[in-house]
XYZ file of C-alpha atoms in Angstrom:
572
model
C -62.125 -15.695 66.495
C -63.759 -16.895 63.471
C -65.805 -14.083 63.071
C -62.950 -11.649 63.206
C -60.620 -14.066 61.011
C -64.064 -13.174 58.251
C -64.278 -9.973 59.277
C -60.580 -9.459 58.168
C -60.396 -11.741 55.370
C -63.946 -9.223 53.595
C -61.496 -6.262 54.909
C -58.386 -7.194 52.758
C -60.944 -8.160 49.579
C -63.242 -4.969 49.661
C -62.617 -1.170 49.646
C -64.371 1.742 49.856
C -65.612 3.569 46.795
C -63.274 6.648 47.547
C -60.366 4.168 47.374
C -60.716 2.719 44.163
C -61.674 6.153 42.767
C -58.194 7.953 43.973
C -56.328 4.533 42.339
C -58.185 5.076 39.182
C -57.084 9.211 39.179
C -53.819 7.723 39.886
C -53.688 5.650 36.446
C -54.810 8.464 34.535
C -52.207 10.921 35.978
C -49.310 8.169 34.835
C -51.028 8.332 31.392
C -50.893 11.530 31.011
C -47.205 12.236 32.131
C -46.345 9.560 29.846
C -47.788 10.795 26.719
C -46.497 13.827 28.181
C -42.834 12.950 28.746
C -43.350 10.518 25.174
C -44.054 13.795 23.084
C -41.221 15.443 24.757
C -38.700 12.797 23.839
C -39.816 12.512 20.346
C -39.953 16.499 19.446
C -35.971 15.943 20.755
C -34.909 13.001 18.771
C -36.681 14.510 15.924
C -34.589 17.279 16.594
C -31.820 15.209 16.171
C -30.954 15.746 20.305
C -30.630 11.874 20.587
C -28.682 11.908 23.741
C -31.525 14.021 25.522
C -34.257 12.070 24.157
C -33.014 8.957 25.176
C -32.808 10.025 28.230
C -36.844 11.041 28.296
C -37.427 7.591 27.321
C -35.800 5.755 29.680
C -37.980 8.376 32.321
C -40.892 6.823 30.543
C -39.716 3.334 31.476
C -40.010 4.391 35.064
C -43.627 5.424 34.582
C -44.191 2.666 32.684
C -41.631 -0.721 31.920
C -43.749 -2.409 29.835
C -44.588 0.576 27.129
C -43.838 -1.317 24.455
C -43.804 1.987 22.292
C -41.025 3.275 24.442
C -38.978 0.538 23.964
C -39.495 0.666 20.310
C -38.240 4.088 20.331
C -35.540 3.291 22.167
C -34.169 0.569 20.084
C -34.093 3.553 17.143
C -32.367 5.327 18.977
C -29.315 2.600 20.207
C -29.776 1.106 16.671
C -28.434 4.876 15.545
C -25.869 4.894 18.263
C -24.346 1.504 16.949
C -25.479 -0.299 20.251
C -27.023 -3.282 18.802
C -27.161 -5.387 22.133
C -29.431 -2.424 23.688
C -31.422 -2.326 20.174
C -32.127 -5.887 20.072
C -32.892 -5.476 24.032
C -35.393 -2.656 23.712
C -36.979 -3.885 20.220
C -37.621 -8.006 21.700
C -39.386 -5.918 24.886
C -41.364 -3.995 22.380
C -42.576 -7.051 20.470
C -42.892 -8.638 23.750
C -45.115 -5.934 25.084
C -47.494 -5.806 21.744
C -46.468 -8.478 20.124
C -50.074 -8.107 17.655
C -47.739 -4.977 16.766
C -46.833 -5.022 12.895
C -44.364 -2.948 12.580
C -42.322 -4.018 16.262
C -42.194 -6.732 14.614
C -40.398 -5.508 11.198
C -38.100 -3.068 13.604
C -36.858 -6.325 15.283
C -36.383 -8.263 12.446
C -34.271 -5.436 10.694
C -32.246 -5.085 13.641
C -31.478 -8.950 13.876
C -30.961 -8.735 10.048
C -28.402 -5.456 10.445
C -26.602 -7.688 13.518
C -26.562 -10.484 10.995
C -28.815 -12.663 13.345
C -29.960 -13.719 10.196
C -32.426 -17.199 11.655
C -33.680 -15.086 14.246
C -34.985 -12.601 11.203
C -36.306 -15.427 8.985
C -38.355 -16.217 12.301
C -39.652 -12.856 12.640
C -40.107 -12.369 8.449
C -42.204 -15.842 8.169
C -44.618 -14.595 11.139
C -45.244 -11.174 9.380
C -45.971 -13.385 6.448
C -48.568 -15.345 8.213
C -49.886 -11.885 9.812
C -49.636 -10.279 6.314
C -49.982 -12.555 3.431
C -50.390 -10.046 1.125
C -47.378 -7.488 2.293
C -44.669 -8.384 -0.570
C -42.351 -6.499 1.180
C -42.161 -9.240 4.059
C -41.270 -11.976 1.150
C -38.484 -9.777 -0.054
C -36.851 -9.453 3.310
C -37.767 -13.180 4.099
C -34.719 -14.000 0.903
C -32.802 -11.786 1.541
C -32.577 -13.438 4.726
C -32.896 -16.758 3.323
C -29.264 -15.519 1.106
C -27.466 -14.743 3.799
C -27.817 -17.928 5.530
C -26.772 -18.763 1.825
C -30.315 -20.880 1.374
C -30.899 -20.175 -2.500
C -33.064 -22.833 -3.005
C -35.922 -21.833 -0.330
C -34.894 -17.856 -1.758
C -36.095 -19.080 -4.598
C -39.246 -20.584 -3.482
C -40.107 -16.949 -1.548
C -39.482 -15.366 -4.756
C -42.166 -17.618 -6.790
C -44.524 -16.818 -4.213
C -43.791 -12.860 -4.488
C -44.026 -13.678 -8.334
C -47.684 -15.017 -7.753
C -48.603 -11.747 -5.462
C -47.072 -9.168 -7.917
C -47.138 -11.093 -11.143
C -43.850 -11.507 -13.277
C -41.423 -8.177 -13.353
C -38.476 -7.907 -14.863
C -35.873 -6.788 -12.081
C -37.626 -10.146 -10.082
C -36.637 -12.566 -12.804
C -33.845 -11.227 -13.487
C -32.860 -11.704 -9.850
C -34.317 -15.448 -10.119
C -32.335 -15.575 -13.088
C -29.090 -14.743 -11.367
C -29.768 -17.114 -8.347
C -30.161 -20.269 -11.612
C -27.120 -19.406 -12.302
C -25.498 -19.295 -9.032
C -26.702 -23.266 -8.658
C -25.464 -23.882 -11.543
C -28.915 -24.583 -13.403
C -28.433 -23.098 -16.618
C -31.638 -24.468 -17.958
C -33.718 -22.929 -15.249
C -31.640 -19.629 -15.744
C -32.689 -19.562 -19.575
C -36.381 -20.788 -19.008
C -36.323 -17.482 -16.908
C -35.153 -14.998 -19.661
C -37.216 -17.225 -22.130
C -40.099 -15.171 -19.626
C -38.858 -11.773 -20.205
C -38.977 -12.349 -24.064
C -42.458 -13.494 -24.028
C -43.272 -10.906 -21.620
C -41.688 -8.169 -23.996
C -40.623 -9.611 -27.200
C -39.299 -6.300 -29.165
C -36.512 -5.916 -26.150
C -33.111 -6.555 -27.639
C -31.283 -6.773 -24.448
C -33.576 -9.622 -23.248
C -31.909 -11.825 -26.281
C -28.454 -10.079 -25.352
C -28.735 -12.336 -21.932
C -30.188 -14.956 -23.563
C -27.364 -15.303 -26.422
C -24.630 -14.789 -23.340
C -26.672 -17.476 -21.352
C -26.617 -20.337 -24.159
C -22.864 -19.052 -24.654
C -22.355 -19.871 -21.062
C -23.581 -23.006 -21.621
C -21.250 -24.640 -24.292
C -24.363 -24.266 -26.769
C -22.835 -21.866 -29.356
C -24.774 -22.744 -32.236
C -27.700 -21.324 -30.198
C -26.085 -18.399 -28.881
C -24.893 -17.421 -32.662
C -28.562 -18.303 -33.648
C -29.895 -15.529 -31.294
C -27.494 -12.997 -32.046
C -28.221 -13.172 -36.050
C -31.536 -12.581 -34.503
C -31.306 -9.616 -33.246
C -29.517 -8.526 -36.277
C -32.675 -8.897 -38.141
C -34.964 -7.906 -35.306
C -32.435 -4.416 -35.302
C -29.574 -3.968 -38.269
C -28.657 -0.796 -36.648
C -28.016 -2.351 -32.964
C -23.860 -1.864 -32.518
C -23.939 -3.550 -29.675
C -24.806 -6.981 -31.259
C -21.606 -6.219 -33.350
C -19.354 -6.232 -30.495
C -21.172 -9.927 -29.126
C -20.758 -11.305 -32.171
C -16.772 -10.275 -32.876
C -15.999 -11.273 -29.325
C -18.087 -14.282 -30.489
C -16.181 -14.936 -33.142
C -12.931 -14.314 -31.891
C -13.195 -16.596 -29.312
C -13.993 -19.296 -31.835
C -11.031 -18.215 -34.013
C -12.878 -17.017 -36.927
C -10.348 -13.437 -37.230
C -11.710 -12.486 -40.286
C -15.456 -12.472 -39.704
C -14.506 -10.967 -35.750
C -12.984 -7.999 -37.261
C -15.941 -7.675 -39.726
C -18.292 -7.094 -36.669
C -16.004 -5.025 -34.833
C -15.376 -3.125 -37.863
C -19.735 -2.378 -38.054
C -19.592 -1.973 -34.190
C -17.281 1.179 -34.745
C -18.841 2.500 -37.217
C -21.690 2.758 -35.177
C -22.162 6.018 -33.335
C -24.355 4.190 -30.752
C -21.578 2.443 -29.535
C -20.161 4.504 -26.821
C -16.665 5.532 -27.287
C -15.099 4.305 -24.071
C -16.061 0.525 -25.218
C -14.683 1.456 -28.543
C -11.365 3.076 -26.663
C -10.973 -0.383 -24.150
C -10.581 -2.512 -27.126
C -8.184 0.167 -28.925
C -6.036 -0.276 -25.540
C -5.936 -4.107 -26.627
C -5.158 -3.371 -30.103
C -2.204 -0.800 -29.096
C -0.823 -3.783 -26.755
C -1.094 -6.644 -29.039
C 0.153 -4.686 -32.116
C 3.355 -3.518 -31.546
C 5.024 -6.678 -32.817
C 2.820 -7.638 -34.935
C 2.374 -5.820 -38.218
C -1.230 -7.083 -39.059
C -3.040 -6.385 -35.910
C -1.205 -2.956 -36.474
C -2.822 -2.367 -39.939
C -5.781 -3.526 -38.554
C -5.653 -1.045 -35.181
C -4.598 1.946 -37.460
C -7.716 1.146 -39.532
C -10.279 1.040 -36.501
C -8.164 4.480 -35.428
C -9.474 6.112 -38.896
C -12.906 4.954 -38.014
C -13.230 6.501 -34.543
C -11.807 10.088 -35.287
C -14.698 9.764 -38.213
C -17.136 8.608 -36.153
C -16.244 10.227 -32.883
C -15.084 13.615 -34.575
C -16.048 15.742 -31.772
C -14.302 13.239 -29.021
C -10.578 14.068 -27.267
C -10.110 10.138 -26.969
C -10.161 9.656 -30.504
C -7.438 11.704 -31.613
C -5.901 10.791 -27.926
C -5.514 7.121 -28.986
C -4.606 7.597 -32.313
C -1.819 9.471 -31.382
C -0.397 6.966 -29.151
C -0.623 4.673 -31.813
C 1.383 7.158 -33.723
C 3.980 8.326 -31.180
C 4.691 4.726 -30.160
C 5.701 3.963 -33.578
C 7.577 7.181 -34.204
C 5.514 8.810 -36.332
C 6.170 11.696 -34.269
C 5.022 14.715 -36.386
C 1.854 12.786 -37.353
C 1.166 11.974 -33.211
C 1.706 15.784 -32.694
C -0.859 16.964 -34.869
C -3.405 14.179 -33.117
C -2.639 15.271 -29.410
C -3.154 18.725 -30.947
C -6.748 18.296 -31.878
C -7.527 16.346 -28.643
C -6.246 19.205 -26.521
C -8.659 21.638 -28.952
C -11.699 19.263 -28.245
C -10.380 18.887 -24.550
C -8.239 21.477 -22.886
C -8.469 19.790 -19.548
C -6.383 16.660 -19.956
C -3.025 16.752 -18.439
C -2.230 13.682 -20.192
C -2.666 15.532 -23.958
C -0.773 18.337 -22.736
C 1.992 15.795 -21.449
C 2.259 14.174 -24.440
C 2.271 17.474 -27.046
C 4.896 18.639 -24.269
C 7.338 15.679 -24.654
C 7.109 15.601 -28.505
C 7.860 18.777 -29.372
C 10.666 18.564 -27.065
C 11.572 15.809 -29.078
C 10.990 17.244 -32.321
C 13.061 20.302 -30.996
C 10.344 22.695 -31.633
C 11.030 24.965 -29.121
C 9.010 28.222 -30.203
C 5.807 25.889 -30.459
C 6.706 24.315 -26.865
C 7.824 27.698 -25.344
C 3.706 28.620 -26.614
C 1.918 25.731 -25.607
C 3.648 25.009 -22.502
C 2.875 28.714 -21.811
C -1.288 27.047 -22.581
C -1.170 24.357 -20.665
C -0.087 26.438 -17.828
C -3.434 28.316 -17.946
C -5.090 25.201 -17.246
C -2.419 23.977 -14.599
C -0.836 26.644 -13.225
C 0.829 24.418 -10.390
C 1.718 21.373 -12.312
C 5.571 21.523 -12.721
C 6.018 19.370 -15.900
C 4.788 22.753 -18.028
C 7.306 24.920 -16.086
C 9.942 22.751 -16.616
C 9.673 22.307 -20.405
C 9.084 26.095 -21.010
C 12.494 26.274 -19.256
C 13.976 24.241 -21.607
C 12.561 26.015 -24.749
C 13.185 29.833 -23.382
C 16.876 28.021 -22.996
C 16.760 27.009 -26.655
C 15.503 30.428 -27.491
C 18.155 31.841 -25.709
C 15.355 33.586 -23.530
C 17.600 33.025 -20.694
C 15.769 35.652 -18.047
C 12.357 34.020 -18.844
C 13.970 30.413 -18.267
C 15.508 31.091 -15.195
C 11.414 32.517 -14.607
C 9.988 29.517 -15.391
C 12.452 27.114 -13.354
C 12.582 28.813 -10.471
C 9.012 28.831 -10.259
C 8.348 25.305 -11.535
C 11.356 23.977 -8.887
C 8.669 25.575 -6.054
C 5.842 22.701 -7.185
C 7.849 19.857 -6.894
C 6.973 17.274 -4.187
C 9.035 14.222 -3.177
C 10.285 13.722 -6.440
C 14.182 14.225 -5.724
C 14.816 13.356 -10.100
C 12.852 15.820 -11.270
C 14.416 18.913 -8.486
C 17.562 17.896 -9.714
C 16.968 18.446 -13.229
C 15.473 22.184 -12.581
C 18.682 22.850 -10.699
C 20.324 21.543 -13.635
C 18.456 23.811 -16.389
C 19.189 26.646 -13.866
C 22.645 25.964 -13.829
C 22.450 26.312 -17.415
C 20.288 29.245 -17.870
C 22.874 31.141 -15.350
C 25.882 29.981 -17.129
C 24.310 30.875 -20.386
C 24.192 34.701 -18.339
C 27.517 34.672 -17.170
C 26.259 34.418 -13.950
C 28.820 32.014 -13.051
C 28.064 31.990 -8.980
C 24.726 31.115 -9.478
C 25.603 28.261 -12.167
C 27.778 26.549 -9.614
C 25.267 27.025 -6.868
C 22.566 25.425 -9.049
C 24.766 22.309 -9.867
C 25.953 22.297 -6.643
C 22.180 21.748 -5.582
C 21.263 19.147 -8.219
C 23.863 17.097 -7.513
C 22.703 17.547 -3.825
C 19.411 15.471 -5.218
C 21.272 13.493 -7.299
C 25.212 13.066 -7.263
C 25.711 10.725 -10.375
C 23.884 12.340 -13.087
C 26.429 12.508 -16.009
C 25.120 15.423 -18.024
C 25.572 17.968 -14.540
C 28.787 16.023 -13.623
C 29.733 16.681 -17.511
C 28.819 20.071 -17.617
C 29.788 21.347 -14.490
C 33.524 20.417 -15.119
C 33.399 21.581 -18.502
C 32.439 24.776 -17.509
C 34.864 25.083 -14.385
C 37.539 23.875 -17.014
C 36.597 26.823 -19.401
C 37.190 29.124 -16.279
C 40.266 27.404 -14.983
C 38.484 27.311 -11.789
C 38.478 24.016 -8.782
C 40.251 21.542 -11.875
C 40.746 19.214 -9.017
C 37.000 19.054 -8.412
C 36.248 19.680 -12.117
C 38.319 16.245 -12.542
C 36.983 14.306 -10.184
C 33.592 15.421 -11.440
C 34.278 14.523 -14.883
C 35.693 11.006 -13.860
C 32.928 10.234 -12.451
C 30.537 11.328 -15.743
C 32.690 9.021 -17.497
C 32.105 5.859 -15.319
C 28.720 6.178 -15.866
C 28.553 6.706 -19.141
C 31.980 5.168 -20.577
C 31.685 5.330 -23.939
C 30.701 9.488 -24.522
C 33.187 11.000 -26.935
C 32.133 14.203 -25.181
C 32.423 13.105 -22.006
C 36.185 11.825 -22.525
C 36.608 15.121 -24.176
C 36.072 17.171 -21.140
C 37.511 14.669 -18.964
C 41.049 14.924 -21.443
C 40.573 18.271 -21.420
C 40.763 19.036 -17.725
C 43.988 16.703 -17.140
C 45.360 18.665 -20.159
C 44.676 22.221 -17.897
C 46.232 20.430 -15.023
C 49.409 19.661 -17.592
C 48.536 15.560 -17.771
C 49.300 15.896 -21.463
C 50.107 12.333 -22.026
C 46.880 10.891 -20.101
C 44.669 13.715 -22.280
C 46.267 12.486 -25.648
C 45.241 8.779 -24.912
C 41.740 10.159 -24.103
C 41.398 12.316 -26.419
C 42.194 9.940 -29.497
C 39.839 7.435 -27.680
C 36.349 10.288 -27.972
C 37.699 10.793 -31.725
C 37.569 7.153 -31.897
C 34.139 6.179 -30.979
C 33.019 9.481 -32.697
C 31.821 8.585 -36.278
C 31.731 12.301 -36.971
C 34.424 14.094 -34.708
C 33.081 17.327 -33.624
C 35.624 20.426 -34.135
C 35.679 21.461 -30.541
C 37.173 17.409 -29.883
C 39.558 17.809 -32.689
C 40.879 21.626 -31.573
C 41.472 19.651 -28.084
C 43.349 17.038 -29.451
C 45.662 19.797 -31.720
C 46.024 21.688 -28.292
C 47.189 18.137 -26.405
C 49.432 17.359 -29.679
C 51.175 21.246 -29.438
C 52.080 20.640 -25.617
C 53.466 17.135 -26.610
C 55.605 19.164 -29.095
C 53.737 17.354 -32.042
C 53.858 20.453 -33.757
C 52.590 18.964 -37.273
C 50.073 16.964 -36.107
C 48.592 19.417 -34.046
C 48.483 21.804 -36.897
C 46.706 18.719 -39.056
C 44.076 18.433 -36.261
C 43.365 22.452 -35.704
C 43.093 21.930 -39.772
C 40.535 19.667 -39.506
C 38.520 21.355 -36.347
C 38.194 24.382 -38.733
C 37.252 22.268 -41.442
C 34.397 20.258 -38.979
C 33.187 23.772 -37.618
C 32.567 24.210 -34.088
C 35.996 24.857 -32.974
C 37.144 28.124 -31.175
C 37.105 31.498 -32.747
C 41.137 31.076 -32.022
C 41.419 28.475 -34.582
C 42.397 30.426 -37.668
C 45.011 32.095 -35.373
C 46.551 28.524 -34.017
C 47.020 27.357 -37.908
C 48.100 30.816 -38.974
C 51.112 30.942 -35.781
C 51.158 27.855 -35.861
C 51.354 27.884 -31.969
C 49.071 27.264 -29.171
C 47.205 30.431 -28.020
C 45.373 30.471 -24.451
C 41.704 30.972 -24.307
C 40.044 33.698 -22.808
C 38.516 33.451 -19.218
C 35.140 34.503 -19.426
């Protein structure tokens, strides 16, 4: 029994040389297909075909589930995916599996640093540290770690040791610099920048940090000490300028502030978008107050000398000009701006509204007809070309313009109510009276209380002794919302006198030569009309006397003082 029980027990522990041969062949076959099926899935995720490689991989786990290389790959690919629980999985079996392995190491700590795992990275950061003393990469990743666990003290220690590896650079104490700062250690934060200087004394912007650091901290006798400075260290430096007038303007020295800003303009190496922020602040702060206007129109003659060939220049200096009605003047700057710049819709805006204002139609029926080249679907530049081919009694290229411009407008129910109403007039300018009516009809569909359509509209019906109920409920309704129109109560008196309400037109009609300071001769041939129907014969004659007089009356005047007698208009 014994014997056997030996006999057995040297069995199990022993085998035959062909044995332990065919295991051997069957290791090196499972090599092989690994590499094998390992090249495959890498040509495919290199190919970008992640869903196919991954699957390879996780083959390759069969083969083998402790390749640590194919669990590195894998935690690429779920990393990519936005699977961070399988990343972190896959990457902790890599390191696991080799954990001697440098750069497992770094994938897992990036992953736990993406996932915001951020203790679980410092780990992994300090060991690579140990493994790689001299890797300065590792001590960058170990702060950045160390600041999101929002440690900025023992950041701060990593980044002395980095400073010993690499040696003092500027972006590194700059970043130390910052982190002072954040602590609240202003000393530290200067004795940091003090580092730069001595590392590079002739750069000016090194003192620039310093000045605004000793500003920071309440010492301003030492920040004004290093700004004079770097006026001597560089005379022609603007940007010292602009320090030292926001310097002292804070300190409420005004005169000596606008001294510096005054050398800061007139330096070209100032760009011109600082310049234009602090024109913004002089165009809001001046408008009541006549000084800092004086001095904002001064700093305005500076920049279109200094900044000749800049848009934003003349831009700005014509808003200074436009807001204080200097509109000519403003004109003439948004005019040069659009030469330097043809591709600001703001200039063109602004040249578009003032010559409207200005009523100089032929120049906006041109340039609106410019600034259409360079936005043909913009339909502020239809619209006002409307308006001057109206003026210009260019009545086919108005209508054009309008119904084109009307196509471009976009949830902006205002604006499609005024095209309709410029089309209404354009049409009734034509005669085309079916059109005019549809026109209104449709702007009042956008917006049914505007008084100049409401106005308008019932004059015009009035003129054709056409719907004088609706022409009187229309102009009713003009006057409520604008009570005090002389016009408005003209047309208003002027329907009810159509619809024979001679006593209700009188009272109205006295009341718009009232409030007029000037009556208009069309209001005063109204009134005679009113006054002939009340059988005020003289006074009507007196006020048809004084229409003619006015001008603008009827060409039937001369015949109602001649007859003395009321004569009917026309229909057109």
């Amino acid at each position: 029994m014994c014997f056997l029980i030996g006999l057995s027990g040297c069995h199990a522990r022993k085998s035959t040389s062909s044995e332990s041969g065919g295991q051997r062949l069957l290791s090196e076959k499972k090599d092989i297909a690994l590499k094998h099926l390992l090249i495959k899935a890498t040509t495919e995720k290199v190919l970008g075909n992640y869903e196919e490689a991954e699957k390879i991989y996780l083959e390759c786990l069969n083969l083998d589930a402790k390749s640590a290389v194919t669990h590195f790959e894998l935690s690429g690919i779920y990393l990519f995916k936005r699977s961070e629980e399988k990343a972190i999985e896959h990457a902790e079996k890599a390191v696991t599996h080799n954990p001697n392995n440098g750069w497992y190491k770094t994938n897992l700590a990036v992953i736990y640093q993406e996932s915001k795992l951020y203790e679980k990275a410092e780990v992994l950061y300090k060991e690579l540290i140990t493994l790689f003393p001299e890797r300065s990469e590792y001590h960058f990743t170990l702060a950045e770690a160390y600041l999101y666990q929002g440690k900025t003290k023992e950041a701060l220690e990593v980044y002395d040791a980095i400073e010993k590896i690499l040696g003092p650079s500027t972006d590194l104490i700059i970043h130390k610099h910052k982190l002072y700062l954040s602590l609240g250690e202003g000393e530290k934060a200067i004795a940091e920048i003090q580092k730069l200087i001595d590392q590079d004394p002739a750069n000016i912007g090194f003192y620039g940090l310093l000045a605004d650091l000793y500003e920071n901290e309440g010492n301003d006798s030492k920040a004004l000490e290093i700004y004079n400075k770097i006026v001597k260290i560089d005379p022609s430096n603007g940007t010292v300028h602009l320090s030292l007038y926001e310097y002292y303007r804070y300190h409420g020295n005004q005169d000596k502030a606008l001294s510096e800003l005054t050398l800061a303009f007139e330096n070209s190496t100032v760009d011109i978008d600082t310049k234009m922020q602090i024109m913004l602040q002089f165009f809001t702060n001046s408008e009541r107050n006549e000084k800092v206007k004086a001095q904002g129109y001064g700093l305005a003659d500076i920049l279109i000398d200094v900044h000749a060939n800049e848009a934003k220049s003349f831009s700005i200096y014509g808003d200074f000009l436009s807001r204080d009605g200097k509109l000519k003047e403003a004109l003439q700057m948004f005019k040069k701006a659009a030469g330097l710049d043809s591709g600001k819709f703001p200039i063109w805006s602004q040249i578009v509204f003032l010559e409207s204002d200005l009523k100089e139609f032929e120049l906006l029926e041109k340039d609106t007809q410019s600034a259409l080249e360079v936005f043909p679907t913009h339909p502020t530049f239809y619209f006002f070309n409307g308006i001057a081919n109206i003026q210009l009694k260019n009545y086919d290229k108005a209508i054009e313009s309008l119904l084109a411009g009307k196509e471009m407008v976009f949830d902006n129910a205002q604006l499609q109510a005024e095209f309709y109403q410029y089309l209404g007039d354009a049409y009734h300018a034509k005669k085309e009276h079916v059109k005019s009516d549809e026109s209104y009809d449709r702007s009042l569909e956008f917006n049914r209380y505007n008084p100049y359509v409401l106005n308008n509209y019932s004059y015009y019906l009035s003129q054709r002794k056409e719907k004088l109920a609706l022409a009187e409920t229309m102009a009713k309704e003009a006057n409520n919302q604008v009570p005090d129109s002389p016009n408005f109560i003209d047309t208003y008196g002027w329907v009810l006198f159509l619809k024979g309400n001679f006593q209700e037109a009188e009272t109205l009609l006295k009341k718009a030569i009232s409030l007029s300071a000037s009556p208009n001769g069309t209001i005063l041939e109204h009134f005679g009309d009113v006054l002939f129907k009340l059988n005020k014969i003289e006074e009507a004659i007196i006020s048809w006397q004084k229409a003619k007089e006015t001008g603008g009356a009827s060409q039937l005047i001369e015949e109602k003082i001649l007859k003395k007698y009321y004569i009917e208009p026309t229909i057109e």
